[in-house]
CSV table of C-alpha atoms in Angstrom, one decimal:
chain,number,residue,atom,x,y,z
A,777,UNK,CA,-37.5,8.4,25.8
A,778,UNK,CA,-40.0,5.2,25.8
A,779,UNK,CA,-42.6,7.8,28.0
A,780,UNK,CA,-43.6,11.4,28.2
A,781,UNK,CA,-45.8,13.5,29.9
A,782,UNK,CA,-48.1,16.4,28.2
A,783,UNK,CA,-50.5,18.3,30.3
A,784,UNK,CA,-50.7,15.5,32.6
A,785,UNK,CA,-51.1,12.8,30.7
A,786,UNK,CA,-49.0,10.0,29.8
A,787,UNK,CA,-47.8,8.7,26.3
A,788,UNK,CA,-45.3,5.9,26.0
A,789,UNK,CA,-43.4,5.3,22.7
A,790,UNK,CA,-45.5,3.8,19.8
A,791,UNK,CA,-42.7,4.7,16.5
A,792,UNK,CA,-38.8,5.3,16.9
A,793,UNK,CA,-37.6,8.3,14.9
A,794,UNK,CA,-35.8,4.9,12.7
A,795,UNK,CA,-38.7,3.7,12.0
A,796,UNK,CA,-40.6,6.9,11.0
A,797,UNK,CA,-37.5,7.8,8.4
A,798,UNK,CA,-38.5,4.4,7.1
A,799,UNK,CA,-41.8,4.7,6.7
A,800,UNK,CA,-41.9,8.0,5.3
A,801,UNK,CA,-38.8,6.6,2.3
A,802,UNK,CA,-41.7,4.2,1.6
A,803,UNK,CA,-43.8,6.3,1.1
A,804,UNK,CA,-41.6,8.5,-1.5
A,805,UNK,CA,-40.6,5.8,-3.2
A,806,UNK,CA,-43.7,4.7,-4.7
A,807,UNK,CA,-44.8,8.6,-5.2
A,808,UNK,CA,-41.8,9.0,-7.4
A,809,UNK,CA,-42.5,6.0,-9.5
A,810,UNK,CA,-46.3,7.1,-9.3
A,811,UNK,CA,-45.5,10.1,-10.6
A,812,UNK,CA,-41.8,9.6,-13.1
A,813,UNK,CA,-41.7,11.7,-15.9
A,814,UNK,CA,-44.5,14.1,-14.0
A,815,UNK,CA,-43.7,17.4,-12.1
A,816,UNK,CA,-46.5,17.1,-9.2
A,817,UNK,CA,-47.4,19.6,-6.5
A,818,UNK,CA,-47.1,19.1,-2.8
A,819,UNK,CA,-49.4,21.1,-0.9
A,820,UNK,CA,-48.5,21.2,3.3
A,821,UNK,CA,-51.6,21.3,5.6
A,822,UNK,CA,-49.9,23.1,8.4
A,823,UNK,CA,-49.4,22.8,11.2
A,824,UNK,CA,-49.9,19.1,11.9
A,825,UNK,CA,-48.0,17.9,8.4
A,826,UNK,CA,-45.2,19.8,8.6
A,827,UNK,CA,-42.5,17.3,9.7
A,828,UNK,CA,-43.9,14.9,7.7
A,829,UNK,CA,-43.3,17.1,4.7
A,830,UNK,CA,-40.3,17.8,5.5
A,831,UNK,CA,-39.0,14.4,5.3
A,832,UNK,CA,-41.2,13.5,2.7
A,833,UNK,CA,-39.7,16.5,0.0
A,834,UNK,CA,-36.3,15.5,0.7
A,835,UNK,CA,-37.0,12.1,-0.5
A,836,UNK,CA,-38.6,12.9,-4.0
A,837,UNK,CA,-36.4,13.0,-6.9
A,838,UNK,CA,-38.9,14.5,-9.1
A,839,UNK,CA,-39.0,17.7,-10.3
A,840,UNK,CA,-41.5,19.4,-8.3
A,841,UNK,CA,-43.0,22.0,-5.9
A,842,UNK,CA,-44.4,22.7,-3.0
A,843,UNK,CA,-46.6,25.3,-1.3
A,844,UNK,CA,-48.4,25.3,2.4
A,845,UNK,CA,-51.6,25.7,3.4
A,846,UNK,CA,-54.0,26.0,6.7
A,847,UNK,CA,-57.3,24.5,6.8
A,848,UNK,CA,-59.8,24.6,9.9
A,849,UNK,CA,-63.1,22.4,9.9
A,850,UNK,CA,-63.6,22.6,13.9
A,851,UNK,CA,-64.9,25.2,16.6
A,852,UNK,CA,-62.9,24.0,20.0
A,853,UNK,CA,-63.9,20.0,20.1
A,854,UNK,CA,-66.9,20.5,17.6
A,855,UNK,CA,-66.9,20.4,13.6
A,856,UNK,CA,-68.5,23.5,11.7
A,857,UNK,CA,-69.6,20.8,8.8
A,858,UNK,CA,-67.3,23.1,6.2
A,859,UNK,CA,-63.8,23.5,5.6
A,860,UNK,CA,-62.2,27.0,6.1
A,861,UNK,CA,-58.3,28.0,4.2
A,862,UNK,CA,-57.0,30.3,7.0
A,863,UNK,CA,-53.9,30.5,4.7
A,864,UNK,CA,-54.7,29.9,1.2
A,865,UNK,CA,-52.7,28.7,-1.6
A,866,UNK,CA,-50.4,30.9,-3.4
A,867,UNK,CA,-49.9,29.3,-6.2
A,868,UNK,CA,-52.2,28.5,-9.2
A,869,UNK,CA,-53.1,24.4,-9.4
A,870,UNK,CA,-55.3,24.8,-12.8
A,871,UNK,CA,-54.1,21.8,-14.8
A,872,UNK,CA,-52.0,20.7,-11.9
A,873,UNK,CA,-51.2,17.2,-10.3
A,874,UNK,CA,-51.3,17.9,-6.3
A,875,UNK,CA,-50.5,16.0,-4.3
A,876,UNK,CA,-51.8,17.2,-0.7
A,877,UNK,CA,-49.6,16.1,2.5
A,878,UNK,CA,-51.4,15.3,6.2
A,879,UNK,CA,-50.4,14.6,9.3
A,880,UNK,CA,-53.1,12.3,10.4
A,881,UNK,CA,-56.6,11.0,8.4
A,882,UNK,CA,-59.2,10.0,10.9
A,883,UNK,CA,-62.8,10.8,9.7
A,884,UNK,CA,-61.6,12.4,6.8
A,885,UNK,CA,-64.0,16.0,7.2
A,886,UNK,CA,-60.9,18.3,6.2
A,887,UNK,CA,-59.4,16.4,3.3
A,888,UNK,CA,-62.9,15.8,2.4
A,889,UNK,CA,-63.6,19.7,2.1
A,890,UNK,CA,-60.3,20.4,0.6
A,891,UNK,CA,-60.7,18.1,-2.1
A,892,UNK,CA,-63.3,19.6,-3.0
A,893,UNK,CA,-62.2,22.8,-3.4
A,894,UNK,CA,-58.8,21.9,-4.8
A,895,UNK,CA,-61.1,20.4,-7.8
A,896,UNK,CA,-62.9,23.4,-8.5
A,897,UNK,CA,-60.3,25.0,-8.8
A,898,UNK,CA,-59.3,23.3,-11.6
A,899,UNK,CA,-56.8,20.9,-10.3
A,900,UNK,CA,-56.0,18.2,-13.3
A,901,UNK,CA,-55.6,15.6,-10.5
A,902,UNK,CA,-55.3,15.1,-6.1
A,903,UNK,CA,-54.0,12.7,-4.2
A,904,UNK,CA,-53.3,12.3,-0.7
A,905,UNK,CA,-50.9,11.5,1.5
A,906,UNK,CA,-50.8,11.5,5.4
A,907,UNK,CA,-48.3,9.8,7.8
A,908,UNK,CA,-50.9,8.2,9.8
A,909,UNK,CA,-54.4,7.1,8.8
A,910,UNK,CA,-56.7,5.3,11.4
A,911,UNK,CA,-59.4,3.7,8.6
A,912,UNK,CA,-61.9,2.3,11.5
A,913,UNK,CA,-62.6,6.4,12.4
A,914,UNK,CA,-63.1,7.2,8.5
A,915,UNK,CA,-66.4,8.8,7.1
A,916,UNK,CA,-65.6,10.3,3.7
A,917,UNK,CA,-64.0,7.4,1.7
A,918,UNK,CA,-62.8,10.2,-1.0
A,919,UNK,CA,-60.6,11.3,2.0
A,920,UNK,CA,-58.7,7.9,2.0
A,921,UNK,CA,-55.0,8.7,1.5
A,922,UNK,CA,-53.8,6.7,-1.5
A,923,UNK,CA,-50.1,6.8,0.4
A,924,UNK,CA,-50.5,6.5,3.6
A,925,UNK,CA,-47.3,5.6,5.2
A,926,UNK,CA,-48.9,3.5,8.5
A,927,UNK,CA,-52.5,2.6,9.4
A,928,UNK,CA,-53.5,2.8,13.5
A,929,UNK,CA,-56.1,1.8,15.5
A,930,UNK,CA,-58.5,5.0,16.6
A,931,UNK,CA,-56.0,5.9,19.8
A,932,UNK,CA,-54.3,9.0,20.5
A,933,UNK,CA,-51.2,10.0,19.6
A,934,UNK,CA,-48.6,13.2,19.5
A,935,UNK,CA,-44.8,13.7,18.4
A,936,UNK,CA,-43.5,13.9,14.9
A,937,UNK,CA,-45.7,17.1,13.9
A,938,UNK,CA,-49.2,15.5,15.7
A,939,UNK,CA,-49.6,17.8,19.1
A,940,UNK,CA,-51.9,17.8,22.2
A,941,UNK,CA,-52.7,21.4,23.1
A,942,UNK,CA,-49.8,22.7,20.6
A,943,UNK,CA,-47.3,20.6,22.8
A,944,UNK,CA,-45.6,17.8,21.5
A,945,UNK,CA,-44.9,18.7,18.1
A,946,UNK,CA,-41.0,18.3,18.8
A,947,UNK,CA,-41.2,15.2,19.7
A,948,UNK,CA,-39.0,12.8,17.1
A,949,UNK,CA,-40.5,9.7,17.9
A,950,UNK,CA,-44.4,9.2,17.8
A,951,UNK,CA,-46.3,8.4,21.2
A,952,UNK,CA,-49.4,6.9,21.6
A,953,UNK,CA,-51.7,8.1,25.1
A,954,UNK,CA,-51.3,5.4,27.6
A,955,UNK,CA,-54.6,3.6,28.5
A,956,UNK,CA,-56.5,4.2,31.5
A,957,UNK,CA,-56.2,0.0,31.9
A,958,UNK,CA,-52.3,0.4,32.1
């Protein structure tokens, strides 16, 4: 599909499911050499991440784990200034490399946040990654993904995990909201 509509609104076709596998073999490629001879953590933010971390795991040839997570940092269209775990961790990260796997870094708030927290809790090191990272929106440089498989401009996009209203997740391919201009 080179368009689709959500909710009314039109996206056309920004990344190829081909071209996301590619990415995404990238991006585990230099996490395993990053990381040879350790055994890191992968911690999910759900529910954005979740394709994403999918394909990501099954490319890692370390010995590892990983564990899921949900994080909120907004009220409707507005940010609360903290970040909530809705589901928290499970496992205990003292000592721990994690590794923490996004969807999408824009300002950066969450990660941010979660950071944070993942450092007091004793977390020997974190690193990011996210799929997607649109740097002209960041606003907490600690939140900048150190593998982030493709920067984007600051535009709107769904499929592959990322939704609009929930809707769109599906999606294979990633779509980018056609302009008002088109």
């Amino acid at each position: 599909m080179q368009s689709v509509e959500v909710n009314g609104l039109i996206f056309d076709k920004y990344l190829s499911a081909e071209k996301i596998a590619e990415i995404v073999d990238k991006v585990a490629q230099r996490i395993n050499s990053d990381y040879a001879g350790k055994e890191p953590l992968f911690i999910c933010v759900l529910n954005g991440a979740f394709m994403y971390a999918s394909d990501l795991f099954k490319c890692i040839t370390l010995s590892s784990a990983i564990t899921f997570v949900r994080l909120k940092s907004y009220e409707g269209t507005a940010t609360t200034g903290e970040v909530k775990i809705l589901t928290p961790l499970t496992v205990d990260i003292k000592g721990r490399d994690v590794i923490v796997i996004e969807d999408i870094i824009d300002t950066g708030l969450t990660m941010h946040g979660f950071i944070q927290q993942l450092k007091e809790m004793g977390a020997n090191s974190v690193e990011l990654t996210s799929f997607l990272f649109k740097p002209e929106a960041l606003k907490y440089t600690d939140a900048t993904p150190k593998y982030a498989g493709l920067e984007i401009p600051t535009k709107f996009v769904l499929g592959y995990g990322l939704d609009f209203d929930e809707k769109g997740r599906n999606l294979p391919a990633l779509y980018v909201l056609r302009s008002s201009e088109s």
